C-alpha cells in the first residue's frame, strides 16, 4: 500500500475570498491549456505511477482507458524497469495501446543519460519526458543510488539531445527556489514541483528497510509551499503531490500551476470501481473544476491566477522566512 502523509494537507491552509454574485454558467467556462504546442482540454493529467509487473499492466490498462474516455494526458511510471528488462515493456506500452492519440509523458530517473531517455521515449512513442528527481528516496532505499555526481551531466545530455519537451519532476519532496533556479540555469523550462502531501517514499522505504533514516519522513516542501517558491520565476510550473479533489486542483491553478497531476485519485477510482463507473466519477471530478470556477467568477484558468487568496499563519510564516 502507498503510504500517505499524515500531516495536515497544506491545501486546507489556502482559502479563496468568496464572491456571492457570480454571472457565469458552466457552458461559459473554458479550462483548456495550451502547452508543448498542444491544446489540452483539461488542466489535469494522470501522473506517473507504476509499471514493470503484471499488476501494473492491469492498472495501466485501466488508467489508459480512463484517459482515453476522458481526454486526459497520462504519465507512465519510471521506465527504468522496461529498459533493464524488455519483457516488462508491455506493462508500459499498454498506455499507448489504449490511448493511441493521447498525450503521454514517459518517465525516467537521472541515473540515465540521453541514450536511456530516448529509449524511454521510444517505448511509449511519448509526447514529452518527465525526468524525476528522487535523491531522498534513493538515500532511504537500502539498494538505492548514493552517488549523484552524474546527475547534472545526465540532465544536460538529455536537455541537449531529446526532441520532445522535458519536464523535471520531484517525486514528493517539493522544490525550493534554489532548486528551480539551478534547473532554469541549465535550460529546464518546465518543472513539476511534486510536493509533500501525497505518497511518502521515505516512509515506504523505511517500512521496507525496517530501518532507514528516522525522522526524515517530513522532509521537503509541500506542493503549496513549492508553488509559492516558484512564484515570479521564469519557468512553466506543473503541480502534483497530495492533490485530493477538484478544489485542490483549482487552488493549484490559482497559485500559478499551468497543469495539475494526480496519482492517488485516479488509482483509487480505477481500482475501486468498474471502468464505466470510474469514467463517470472522473467526468464528475472534471465538471466540478468548472463548477468551482463558476462560483469563483473565473471564466478561464488565467482568471483564477488573479484571485486573491488567504493563507493560514503557518503559510504566512513560511512566506516570511523564505522572502530573503
PDB file of C-alpha atoms in Angstrom:
ATOM      1  CA  UNK A   1       0.000   0.000   0.000  1.00  0.00           C
ATOM      2  CA  UNK A   2       1.193   3.508  -0.768  1.00  0.00           C
ATOM      3  CA  UNK A   3       1.937   5.437   2.413  1.00  0.00           C
ATOM      4  CA  UNK A   4       0.023   8.685   2.660  1.00  0.00           C
ATOM      5  CA  UNK A   5       1.328  11.706   4.546  1.00  0.00           C
ATOM      6  CA  UNK A   6      -0.491  12.078   7.843  1.00  0.00           C
ATOM      7  CA  UNK A   7       0.440  15.739   8.376  1.00  0.00           C
ATOM      8  CA  UNK A   8      -2.226  18.355   7.658  1.00  0.00           C
ATOM      9  CA  UNK A   9      -2.608  18.885   3.939  1.00  0.00           C
ATOM     10  CA  UNK A  10      -1.474  22.394   3.061  1.00  0.00           C
ATOM     11  CA  UNK A  11      -4.262  22.835   0.512  1.00  0.00           C
ATOM     12  CA  UNK A  12      -6.547  23.273   3.543  1.00  0.00           C
ATOM     13  CA  UNK A  13      -4.408  26.276   4.574  1.00  0.00           C
ATOM     14  CA  UNK A  14      -5.319  28.196   1.393  1.00  0.00           C
ATOM     15  CA  UNK A  15      -8.696  29.917   1.022  1.00  0.00           C
ATOM     16  CA  UNK A  16     -10.444  31.910  -1.680  1.00  0.00           C
ATOM     17  CA  UNK A  17     -12.197  35.194  -0.986  1.00  0.00           C
ATOM     18  CA  UNK A  18     -15.866  34.280  -1.597  1.00  0.00           C
ATOM     19  CA  UNK A  19     -17.900  36.122  -4.218  1.00  0.00           C
ATOM     20  CA  UNK A  20     -21.669  35.886  -3.856  1.00  0.00           C
ATOM     21  CA  UNK A  21     -22.920  37.296  -7.173  1.00  0.00           C
ATOM     22  CA  UNK A  22     -21.435  35.204  -9.986  1.00  0.00           C
ATOM     23  CA  UNK A  23     -22.702  35.865 -13.508  1.00  0.00           C
ATOM     24  CA  UNK A  24     -21.415  32.758 -15.319  1.00  0.00           C
ATOM     25  CA  UNK A  25     -22.800  29.358 -16.243  1.00  0.00           C
ATOM     26  CA  UNK A  26     -20.881  26.132 -16.700  1.00  0.00           C
ATOM     27  CA  UNK A  27     -21.012  26.316 -20.521  1.00  0.00           C
ATOM     28  CA  UNK A  28     -19.115  29.615 -20.415  1.00  0.00           C
ATOM     29  CA  UNK A  29     -16.159  28.073 -18.577  1.00  0.00           C
ATOM     30  CA  UNK A  30     -13.109  27.364 -20.709  1.00  0.00           C
ATOM     31  CA  UNK A  31     -10.431  25.419 -18.874  1.00  0.00           C
ATOM     32  CA  UNK A  32      -8.245  24.359 -21.791  1.00  0.00           C
ATOM     33  CA  UNK A  33      -4.480  24.767 -21.509  1.00  0.00           C
ATOM     34  CA  UNK A  34      -2.002  25.419 -24.335  1.00  0.00           C
ATOM     35  CA  UNK A  35       1.343  23.798 -23.592  1.00  0.00           C
ATOM     36  CA  UNK A  36       4.063  21.956 -25.567  1.00  0.00           C
ATOM     37  CA  UNK A  37       2.430  23.051 -28.862  1.00  0.00           C
ATOM     38  CA  UNK A  38      -0.629  21.071 -27.783  1.00  0.00           C
ATOM     39  CA  UNK A  39      -4.098  22.088 -26.636  1.00  0.00           C
ATOM     40  CA  UNK A  40      -5.146  20.152 -23.536  1.00  0.00           C
ATOM     41  CA  UNK A  41      -8.881  20.057 -22.925  1.00  0.00           C
ATOM     42  CA  UNK A  42      -8.372  19.886 -19.151  1.00  0.00           C
ATOM     43  CA  UNK A  43      -5.720  21.365 -16.830  1.00  0.00           C
ATOM     44  CA  UNK A  44      -5.332  17.901 -15.265  1.00  0.00           C
ATOM     45  CA  UNK A  45      -3.212  14.840 -16.083  1.00  0.00           C
ATOM     46  CA  UNK A  46      -2.890  11.332 -14.668  1.00  0.00           C
ATOM     47  CA  UNK A  47       0.531  11.304 -13.027  1.00  0.00           C
ATOM     48  CA  UNK A  48       3.314   8.717 -13.012  1.00  0.00           C
ATOM     49  CA  UNK A  49       2.573   5.603 -11.006  1.00  0.00           C
ATOM     50  CA  UNK A  50       3.524   2.131 -11.978  1.00  0.00           C
ATOM     51  CA  UNK A  51       4.964  -0.359 -14.449  1.00  0.00           C
ATOM     52  CA  UNK A  52       7.041  -3.498 -14.688  1.00  0.00           C
ATOM     53  CA  UNK A  53       4.680  -6.098 -13.187  1.00  0.00           C
ATOM     54  CA  UNK A  54       1.519  -7.977 -14.183  1.00  0.00           C
ATOM     55  CA  UNK A  55      -0.468  -5.963 -11.650  1.00  0.00           C
ATOM     56  CA  UNK A  56       0.962  -2.784 -13.188  1.00  0.00           C
ATOM     57  CA  UNK A  57      -0.125  -3.967 -16.642  1.00  0.00           C
ATOM     58  CA  UNK A  58      -3.667  -4.344 -15.335  1.00  0.00           C
ATOM     59  CA  UNK A  59      -3.699  -0.920 -13.619  1.00  0.00           C
ATOM     60  CA  UNK A  60      -2.027   0.914 -16.522  1.00  0.00           C
ATOM     61  CA  UNK A  61      -4.547  -0.591 -18.956  1.00  0.00           C
ATOM     62  CA  UNK A  62      -7.422   0.752 -16.845  1.00  0.00           C
ATOM     63  CA  UNK A  63      -5.744   4.160 -16.460  1.00  0.00           C
ATOM     64  CA  UNK A  64      -5.139   4.380 -20.220  1.00  0.00           C
ATOM     65  CA  UNK A  65      -8.775   3.513 -20.978  1.00  0.00           C
ATOM     66  CA  UNK A  66      -9.855   6.153 -18.452  1.00  0.00           C
ATOM     67  CA  UNK A  67      -7.510   8.736 -20.031  1.00  0.00           C
ATOM     68  CA  UNK A  68      -8.878   7.874 -23.468  1.00  0.00           C
ATOM     69  CA  UNK A  69     -12.527   8.171 -22.374  1.00  0.00           C
ATOM     70  CA  UNK A  70     -11.965  11.485 -20.572  1.00  0.00           C
ATOM     71  CA  UNK A  71      -9.431  13.034 -22.990  1.00  0.00           C
ATOM     72  CA  UNK A  72      -6.683  13.326 -20.382  1.00  0.00           C
ATOM     73  CA  UNK A  73      -2.904  13.317 -20.687  1.00  0.00           C
ATOM     74  CA  UNK A  74      -1.176  10.492 -18.810  1.00  0.00           C
ATOM     75  CA  UNK A  75       2.315   9.818 -17.463  1.00  0.00           C
ATOM     76  CA  UNK A  76       3.931   6.409 -17.107  1.00  0.00           C
ATOM     77  CA  UNK A  77       5.765   5.134 -14.068  1.00  0.00           C
ATOM     78  CA  UNK A  78       9.568   5.048 -14.273  1.00  0.00           C
ATOM     79  CA  UNK A  79      10.617   3.202 -17.440  1.00  0.00           C
ATOM     80  CA  UNK A  80      13.823   2.014 -15.807  1.00  0.00           C
ATOM     81  CA  UNK A  81      12.279  -1.462 -15.402  1.00  0.00           C
ATOM     82  CA  UNK A  82      11.486  -1.701 -19.139  1.00  0.00           C
ATOM     83  CA  UNK A  83      14.954  -0.528 -20.140  1.00  0.00           C
ATOM     84  CA  UNK A  84      16.613  -3.102 -17.857  1.00  0.00           C
ATOM     85  CA  UNK A  85      14.171  -5.918 -18.651  1.00  0.00           C
ATOM     86  CA  UNK A  86      12.444  -5.648 -22.066  1.00  0.00           C
ATOM     87  CA  UNK A  87       9.952  -8.385 -21.052  1.00  0.00           C
ATOM     88  CA  UNK A  88       8.230  -5.773 -18.826  1.00  0.00           C
ATOM     89  CA  UNK A  89       7.694  -3.312 -21.721  1.00  0.00           C
ATOM     90  CA  UNK A  90       4.098  -4.373 -22.272  1.00  0.00           C
ATOM     91  CA  UNK A  91       3.084  -3.124 -18.808  1.00  0.00           C
ATOM     92  CA  UNK A  92       4.036   0.375 -20.019  1.00  0.00           C
ATOM     93  CA  UNK A  93       3.121   0.112 -23.711  1.00  0.00           C
ATOM     94  CA  UNK A  94      -0.500  -0.606 -22.768  1.00  0.00           C
ATOM     95  CA  UNK A  95      -0.750   3.168 -22.132  1.00  0.00           C
ATOM     96  CA  UNK A  96      -0.161   3.917 -25.818  1.00  0.00           C
ATOM     97  CA  UNK A  97      -2.160   0.912 -26.997  1.00  0.00           C
ATOM     98  CA  UNK A  98      -5.323   2.083 -25.236  1.00  0.00           C
ATOM     99  CA  UNK A  99      -4.750   5.843 -25.617  1.00  0.00           C
ATOM    100  CA  UNK A 100      -3.389   5.860 -29.201  1.00  0.00           C
ATOM    101  CA  UNK A 101      -3.853   9.572 -29.931  1.00  0.00           C
ATOM    102  CA  UNK A 102      -3.334  10.682 -26.331  1.00  0.00           C
ATOM    103  CA  UNK A 103      -0.630  12.914 -24.911  1.00  0.00           C
ATOM    104  CA  UNK A 104       1.718  10.623 -22.979  1.00  0.00           C
ATOM    105  CA  UNK A 105       4.656  11.516 -20.726  1.00  0.00           C
ATOM    106  CA  UNK A 106       7.457   8.943 -20.419  1.00  0.00           C
ATOM    107  CA  UNK A 107       9.270   8.938 -17.069  1.00  0.00           C
ATOM    108  CA  UNK A 108      12.947   8.283 -16.297  1.00  0.00           C
ATOM    109  CA  UNK A 109      15.418   8.990 -13.485  1.00  0.00           C
ATOM    110  CA  UNK A 110      18.724  10.854 -13.702  1.00  0.00           C
ATOM    111  CA  UNK A 111      20.807   7.704 -13.455  1.00  0.00           C
ATOM    112  CA  UNK A 112      20.121   7.660 -17.242  1.00  0.00           C
ATOM    113  CA  UNK A 113      21.636   9.961 -19.833  1.00  0.00           C
ATOM    114  CA  UNK A 114      20.213  10.962 -23.224  1.00  0.00           C
ATOM    115  CA  UNK A 115      20.509   7.392 -24.540  1.00  0.00           C
ATOM    116  CA  UNK A 116      18.328   5.967 -21.769  1.00  0.00           C
ATOM    117  CA  UNK A 117      15.926   8.881 -22.064  1.00  0.00           C
ATOM    118  CA  UNK A 118      15.481   8.234 -25.780  1.00  0.00           C
ATOM    119  CA  UNK A 119      14.790   4.537 -25.111  1.00  0.00           C
ATOM    120  CA  UNK A 120      12.091   5.552 -22.623  1.00  0.00           C
ATOM    121  CA  UNK A 121      10.507   7.915 -25.159  1.00  0.00           C
ATOM    122  CA  UNK A 122      10.614   5.276 -27.908  1.00  0.00           C
ATOM    123  CA  UNK A 123       8.954   2.580 -25.768  1.00  0.00           C
ATOM    124  CA  UNK A 124       5.836   4.766 -25.436  1.00  0.00           C
ATOM    125  CA  UNK A 125       6.103   6.938 -28.556  1.00  0.00           C
ATOM    126  CA  UNK A 126       5.902   9.580 -25.833  1.00  0.00           C
ATOM    127  CA  UNK A 127       4.958  13.220 -26.479  1.00  0.00           C
ATOM    128  CA  UNK A 128       7.026  14.501 -23.552  1.00  0.00           C
ATOM    129  CA  UNK A 129       9.543  13.250 -20.990  1.00  0.00           C
ATOM    130  CA  UNK A 130       9.362  13.527 -17.217  1.00  0.00           C
ATOM    131  CA  UNK A 131      12.809  13.323 -15.609  1.00  0.00           C
ATOM    132  CA  UNK A 132      12.346  12.588 -11.939  1.00  0.00           C
ATOM    133  CA  UNK A 133      14.456  13.816  -9.022  1.00  0.00           C
ATOM    134  CA  UNK A 134      14.324  11.439  -6.048  1.00  0.00           C
ATOM    135  CA  UNK A 135      17.540  11.858  -4.038  1.00  0.00           C
ATOM    136  CA  UNK A 136      15.922  11.389  -0.581  1.00  0.00           C
ATOM    137  CA  UNK A 137      14.159   8.235  -1.803  1.00  0.00           C
ATOM    138  CA  UNK A 138      17.423   6.810  -3.202  1.00  0.00           C
ATOM    139  CA  UNK A 139      19.201   7.589   0.081  1.00  0.00           C
ATOM    140  CA  UNK A 140      16.441   5.881   2.091  1.00  0.00           C
ATOM    141  CA  UNK A 141      16.417   2.779  -0.149  1.00  0.00           C
ATOM    142  CA  UNK A 142      18.913   0.147   1.005  1.00  0.00           C
ATOM    143  CA  UNK A 143      19.745  -0.657  -2.651  1.00  0.00           C
ATOM    144  CA  UNK A 144      19.292   2.984  -3.750  1.00  0.00           C
ATOM    145  CA  UNK A 145      21.811   5.167  -5.556  1.00  0.00           C
ATOM    146  CA  UNK A 146      24.132   7.051  -3.204  1.00  0.00           C
ATOM    147  CA  UNK A 147      26.154   8.784  -5.905  1.00  0.00           C
ATOM    148  CA  UNK A 148      24.603  11.826  -7.605  1.00  0.00           C
ATOM    149  CA  UNK A 149      27.780  13.146  -9.238  1.00  0.00           C
ATOM    150  CA  UNK A 150      26.482  12.334 -12.748  1.00  0.00           C
ATOM    151  CA  UNK A 151      23.025  13.876 -12.353  1.00  0.00           C
ATOM    152  CA  UNK A 152      23.987  17.307 -13.685  1.00  0.00           C
ATOM    153  CA  UNK A 153      25.835  15.837 -16.664  1.00  0.00           C
ATOM    154  CA  UNK A 154      22.997  13.411 -17.457  1.00  0.00           C
ATOM    155  CA  UNK A 155      20.399  16.166 -17.282  1.00  0.00           C
ATOM    156  CA  UNK A 156      22.401  18.355 -19.658  1.00  0.00           C
ATOM    157  CA  UNK A 157      22.818  15.489 -22.119  1.00  0.00           C
ATOM    158  CA  UNK A 158      19.046  14.842 -22.020  1.00  0.00           C
ATOM    159  CA  UNK A 159      18.163  18.530 -22.481  1.00  0.00           C
ATOM    160  CA  UNK A 160      20.544  18.965 -25.400  1.00  0.00           C
ATOM    161  CA  UNK A 161      19.572  15.759 -27.233  1.00  0.00           C
ATOM    162  CA  UNK A 162      15.938  14.847 -26.663  1.00  0.00           C
ATOM    163  CA  UNK A 163      13.466  16.222 -29.216  1.00  0.00           C
ATOM    164  CA  UNK A 164      10.325  16.156 -27.033  1.00  0.00           C
ATOM    165  CA  UNK A 165       9.560  18.625 -24.207  1.00  0.00           C
ATOM    166  CA  UNK A 166      11.331  17.766 -20.944  1.00  0.00           C
ATOM    167  CA  UNK A 167       9.686  18.211 -17.541  1.00  0.00           C
ATOM    168  CA  UNK A 168      11.898  17.909 -14.477  1.00  0.00           C
ATOM    169  CA  UNK A 169       9.776  16.430 -11.703  1.00  0.00           C
ATOM    170  CA  UNK A 170      10.227  15.867  -7.997  1.00  0.00           C
ATOM    171  CA  UNK A 171       8.725  12.692  -6.507  1.00  0.00           C
ATOM    172  CA  UNK A 172       7.015  14.169  -3.468  1.00  0.00           C
ATOM    173  CA  UNK A 173       9.622  16.298  -1.707  1.00  0.00           C
ATOM    174  CA  UNK A 174       8.757  19.615  -3.357  1.00  0.00           C
ATOM    175  CA  UNK A 175      11.044  22.201  -4.925  1.00  0.00           C
ATOM    176  CA  UNK A 176      12.749  25.226  -3.437  1.00  0.00           C
ATOM    177  CA  UNK A 177      13.507  28.350  -5.432  1.00  0.00           C
ATOM    178  CA  UNK A 178      17.196  27.390  -5.174  1.00  0.00           C
ATOM    179  CA  UNK A 179      16.390  24.080  -6.924  1.00  0.00           C
ATOM    180  CA  UNK A 180      14.280  25.851  -9.544  1.00  0.00           C
ATOM    181  CA  UNK A 181      16.995  28.451 -10.233  1.00  0.00           C
ATOM    182  CA  UNK A 182      19.619  25.737 -10.729  1.00  0.00           C
ATOM    183  CA  UNK A 183      17.318  23.881 -13.144  1.00  0.00           C
ATOM    184  CA  UNK A 184      16.461  27.025 -15.115  1.00  0.00           C
ATOM    185  CA  UNK A 185      20.180  27.850 -15.336  1.00  0.00           C
ATOM    186  CA  UNK A 186      20.885  24.604 -17.219  1.00  0.00           C
ATOM    187  CA  UNK A 187      17.994  25.164 -19.628  1.00  0.00           C
ATOM    188  CA  UNK A 188      14.989  23.496 -17.974  1.00  0.00           C
ATOM    189  CA  UNK A 189      11.793  25.393 -18.819  1.00  0.00           C
ATOM    190  CA  UNK A 190       9.120  23.118 -17.313  1.00  0.00           C
ATOM    191  CA  UNK A 191       9.045  21.667 -13.800  1.00  0.00           C
ATOM    192  CA  UNK A 192       6.598  19.586 -11.775  1.00  0.00           C
ATOM    193  CA  UNK A 193       7.123  20.677  -8.161  1.00  0.00           C
ATOM    194  CA  UNK A 194       5.532  17.475  -6.750  1.00  0.00           C
ATOM    195  CA  UNK A 195       5.451  18.360  -3.072  1.00  0.00           C
ATOM    196  CA  UNK A 196       4.744  16.506   0.147  1.00  0.00           C
ATOM    197  CA  UNK A 197       1.169  15.560   0.971  1.00  0.00           C
ATOM    198  CA  UNK A 198       0.780  12.525  -1.254  1.00  0.00           C
ATOM    199  CA  UNK A 199       2.739   9.281  -1.420  1.00  0.00           C
ATOM    200  CA  UNK A 200       5.619   9.392   1.061  1.00  0.00           C
ATOM    201  CA  UNK A 201       8.516   7.430  -0.424  1.00  0.00           C
ATOM    202  CA  UNK A 202      10.731   7.827   2.644  1.00  0.00           C
ATOM    203  CA  UNK A 203       8.013   6.261   4.793  1.00  0.00           C
ATOM    204  CA  UNK A 204       7.660   3.421   2.278  1.00  0.00           C
ATOM    205  CA  UNK A 205      11.423   2.795   2.162  1.00  0.00           C
ATOM    206  CA  UNK A 206      11.737   2.988   5.969  1.00  0.00           C
ATOM    207  CA  UNK A 207       8.967   0.417   6.389  1.00  0.00           C
ATOM    208  CA  UNK A 208      10.524  -1.793   3.730  1.00  0.00           C
ATOM    209  CA  UNK A 209      14.048  -1.460   5.118  1.00  0.00           C
ATOM    210  CA  UNK A 210      12.906  -1.873   8.697  1.00  0.00           C
ATOM    211  CA  UNK A 211      15.267   0.964   9.480  1.00  0.00           C
ATOM    212  CA  UNK A 212      16.152   3.825   7.212  1.00  0.00           C
ATOM    213  CA  UNK A 213      16.790   7.355   8.427  1.00  0.00           C
ATOM    214  CA  UNK A 214      14.388   8.009  11.280  1.00  0.00           C
ATOM    215  CA  UNK A 215      12.679  11.396  11.413  1.00  0.00           C
ATOM    216  CA  UNK A 216      13.179  12.088   7.707  1.00  0.00           C
ATOM    217  CA  UNK A 217       9.514  11.326   6.877  1.00  0.00           C
ATOM    218  CA  UNK A 218       8.528  15.004   6.959  1.00  0.00           C
ATOM    219  CA  UNK A 219      11.450  16.197   4.839  1.00  0.00           C
ATOM    220  CA  UNK A 220      10.676  18.551   1.953  1.00  0.00           C
ATOM    221  CA  UNK A 221       8.245  21.268   0.920  1.00  0.00           C
ATOM    222  CA  UNK A 222       4.525  20.778   0.406  1.00  0.00           C
ATOM    223  CA  UNK A 223       3.017  21.346  -3.036  1.00  0.00           C
ATOM    224  CA  UNK A 224       1.561  24.661  -1.822  1.00  0.00           C
ATOM    225  CA  UNK A 225       4.926  25.781  -0.420  1.00  0.00           C
ATOM    226  CA  UNK A 226       6.640  24.751  -3.666  1.00  0.00           C
ATOM    227  CA  UNK A 227       4.134  26.749  -5.744  1.00  0.00           C
ATOM    228  CA  UNK A 228       4.829  29.778  -3.531  1.00  0.00           C
ATOM    229  CA  UNK A 229       8.575  29.221  -4.106  1.00  0.00           C
ATOM    230  CA  UNK A 230       8.054  29.109  -7.893  1.00  0.00           C
ATOM    231  CA  UNK A 231       6.025  32.346  -7.999  1.00  0.00           C
ATOM    232  CA  UNK A 232       7.522  35.002 -10.308  1.00  0.00           C
ATOM    233  CA  UNK A 233      10.258  32.654 -11.556  1.00  0.00           C
ATOM    234  CA  UNK A 234      10.702  32.317 -15.299  1.00  0.00           C
ATOM    235  CA  UNK A 235       9.578  28.717 -15.603  1.00  0.00           C
ATOM    236  CA  UNK A 236       6.435  26.804 -16.545  1.00  0.00           C
ATOM    237  CA  UNK A 237       5.138  25.107 -13.390  1.00  0.00           C
ATOM    238  CA  UNK A 238       3.124  21.904 -13.137  1.00  0.00           C
ATOM    239  CA  UNK A 239       1.848  20.812  -9.729  1.00  0.00           C
ATOM    240  CA  UNK A 240       1.368  17.420  -8.129  1.00  0.00           C
ATOM    241  CA  UNK A 241       1.662  15.810  -4.720  1.00  0.00           C
ATOM    242  CA  UNK A 242      -1.268  15.388  -2.339  1.00  0.00           C
ATOM    243  CA  UNK A 243      -3.870  16.777  -4.747  1.00  0.00           C
ATOM    244  CA  UNK A 244      -7.079  15.129  -3.495  1.00  0.00           C
ATOM    245  CA  UNK A 245     -10.001  16.698  -5.351  1.00  0.00           C
ATOM    246  CA  UNK A 246     -11.249  19.382  -7.754  1.00  0.00           C
ATOM    247  CA  UNK A 247     -10.939  22.091  -5.097  1.00  0.00           C
ATOM    248  CA  UNK A 248      -7.224  21.306  -4.601  1.00  0.00           C
ATOM    249  CA  UNK A 249      -6.772  21.430  -8.405  1.00  0.00           C
ATOM    250  CA  UNK A 250      -8.356  24.881  -8.575  1.00  0.00           C
ATOM    251  CA  UNK A 251      -6.127  26.080  -5.719  1.00  0.00           C
ATOM    252  CA  UNK A 252      -3.017  24.847  -7.588  1.00  0.00           C
ATOM    253  CA  UNK A 253      -4.123  26.730 -10.701  1.00  0.00           C
ATOM    254  CA  UNK A 254      -4.783  29.881  -8.654  1.00  0.00           C
ATOM    255  CA  UNK A 255      -1.273  29.535  -7.193  1.00  0.00           C
ATOM    256  CA  UNK A 256       0.206  29.584 -10.694  1.00  0.00           C
ATOM    257  CA  UNK A 257       0.347  25.935 -11.801  1.00  0.00           C
ATOM    258  CA  UNK A 258      -0.230  25.510 -15.531  1.00  0.00           C
ATOM    259  CA  UNK A 259      -1.492  21.924 -15.124  1.00  0.00           C
ATOM    260  CA  UNK A 260      -2.082  19.607 -12.180  1.00  0.00           C
ATOM    261  CA  UNK A 261      -1.163  15.928 -11.869  1.00  0.00           C
ATOM    262  CA  UNK A 262      -3.000  13.427  -9.669  1.00  0.00           C
ATOM    263  CA  UNK A 263      -1.992   9.828  -8.928  1.00  0.00           C
ATOM    264  CA  UNK A 264      -3.907   8.606  -5.889  1.00  0.00           C
ATOM    265  CA  UNK A 265      -7.295   9.922  -7.072  1.00  0.00           C
ATOM    266  CA  UNK A 266      -7.072   8.089 -10.405  1.00  0.00           C
ATOM    267  CA  UNK A 267      -5.539   4.942  -8.912  1.00  0.00           C
ATOM    268  CA  UNK A 268      -8.363   4.690  -6.346  1.00  0.00           C
ATOM    269  CA  UNK A 269     -11.062   5.302  -8.937  1.00  0.00           C
ATOM    270  CA  UNK A 270      -9.890   2.527 -11.304  1.00  0.00           C
ATOM    271  CA  UNK A 271      -9.134   0.039  -8.521  1.00  0.00           C
ATOM    272  CA  UNK A 272     -12.350   0.557  -6.557  1.00  0.00           C
ATOM    273  CA  UNK A 273     -14.932   0.854  -9.341  1.00  0.00           C
ATOM    274  CA  UNK A 274     -15.754  -0.863 -12.633  1.00  0.00           C
ATOM    275  CA  UNK A 275     -14.358   1.122 -15.568  1.00  0.00           C
ATOM    276  CA  UNK A 276     -17.728   2.617 -16.603  1.00  0.00           C
ATOM    277  CA  UNK A 277     -18.251   3.935 -13.073  1.00  0.00           C
ATOM    278  CA  UNK A 278     -14.640   5.173 -12.878  1.00  0.00           C
ATOM    279  CA  UNK A 279     -15.202   7.155 -16.094  1.00  0.00           C
ATOM    280  CA  UNK A 280     -18.403   8.703 -14.713  1.00  0.00           C
ATOM    281  CA  UNK A 281     -16.674   9.670 -11.470  1.00  0.00           C
ATOM    282  CA  UNK A 282     -13.744  11.187 -13.359  1.00  0.00           C
ATOM    283  CA  UNK A 283     -16.077  13.178 -15.605  1.00  0.00           C
ATOM    284  CA  UNK A 284     -17.856  14.435 -12.478  1.00  0.00           C
ATOM    285  CA  UNK A 285     -14.493  15.449 -10.972  1.00  0.00           C
ATOM    286  CA  UNK A 286     -13.636  17.382 -14.177  1.00  0.00           C
ATOM    287  CA  UNK A 287     -17.081  19.016 -14.195  1.00  0.00           C
ATOM    288  CA  UNK A 288     -16.528  20.008 -10.549  1.00  0.00           C
ATOM    289  CA  UNK A 289     -13.483  22.047 -11.644  1.00  0.00           C
ATOM    290  CA  UNK A 290     -15.835  24.035 -13.888  1.00  0.00           C
ATOM    291  CA  UNK A 291     -18.448  24.311 -11.117  1.00  0.00           C
ATOM    292  CA  UNK A 292     -15.835  25.803  -8.792  1.00  0.00           C
ATOM    293  CA  UNK A 293     -14.759  28.263 -11.488  1.00  0.00           C
ATOM    294  CA  UNK A 294     -18.390  29.390 -11.827  1.00  0.00           C
ATOM    295  CA  UNK A 295     -18.738  30.264  -8.129  1.00  0.00           C
ATOM    296  CA  UNK A 296     -15.326  31.946  -8.175  1.00  0.00           C
ATOM    297  CA  UNK A 297     -16.423  34.053 -11.187  1.00  0.00           C
ATOM    298  CA  UNK A 298     -13.500  32.741 -13.256  1.00  0.00           C
ATOM    299  CA  UNK A 299     -14.142  32.017 -16.908  1.00  0.00           C
ATOM    300  CA  UNK A 300     -10.595  30.887 -17.710  1.00  0.00           C
ATOM    301  CA  UNK A 301      -7.551  29.493 -15.920  1.00  0.00           C
ATOM    302  CA  UNK A 302      -5.907  32.917 -16.344  1.00  0.00           C
ATOM    303  CA  UNK A 303      -8.781  34.461 -14.344  1.00  0.00           C
ATOM    304  CA  UNK A 304      -8.042  32.047 -11.494  1.00  0.00           C
ATOM    305  CA  UNK A 305      -4.473  33.313 -11.168  1.00  0.00           C
ATOM    306  CA  UNK A 306      -5.813  36.805 -10.424  1.00  0.00           C
ATOM    307  CA  UNK A 307      -7.957  35.673  -7.484  1.00  0.00           C
ATOM    308  CA  UNK A 308      -6.925  36.974  -4.060  1.00  0.00           C
ATOM    309  CA  UNK A 309      -6.013  34.128  -1.692  1.00  0.00           C
ATOM    310  CA  UNK A 310      -5.934  33.950   2.089  1.00  0.00           C
ATOM    311  CA  UNK A 311      -3.166  31.957   3.782  1.00  0.00           C
ATOM    312  CA  UNK A 312      -3.150  30.296   7.179  1.00  0.00           C
ATOM    313  CA  UNK A 313      -0.494  31.704   9.615  1.00  0.00           C
ATOM    314  CA  UNK A 314       1.634  28.595   9.001  1.00  0.00           C
ATOM    315  CA  UNK A 315       1.997  29.528   5.312  1.00  0.00           C
ATOM    316  CA  UNK A 316       2.453  33.208   6.168  1.00  0.00           C
ATOM    317  CA  UNK A 317       5.351  32.235   8.405  1.00  0.00           C
ATOM    318  CA  UNK A 318       6.823  30.157   5.570  1.00  0.00           C
ATOM    319  CA  UNK A 319       6.483  33.110   3.153  1.00  0.00           C
ATOM    320  CA  UNK A 320       8.040  35.477   5.676  1.00  0.00           C
ATOM    321  CA  UNK A 321      11.036  33.206   6.249  1.00  0.00           C
ATOM    322  CA  UNK A 322      11.539  32.486   2.556  1.00  0.00           C
ATOM    323  CA  UNK A 323      11.486  36.087   1.348  1.00  0.00           C
ATOM    324  CA  UNK A 324      15.201  36.512   1.897  1.00  0.00           C
TER     325      UNK A 324
END
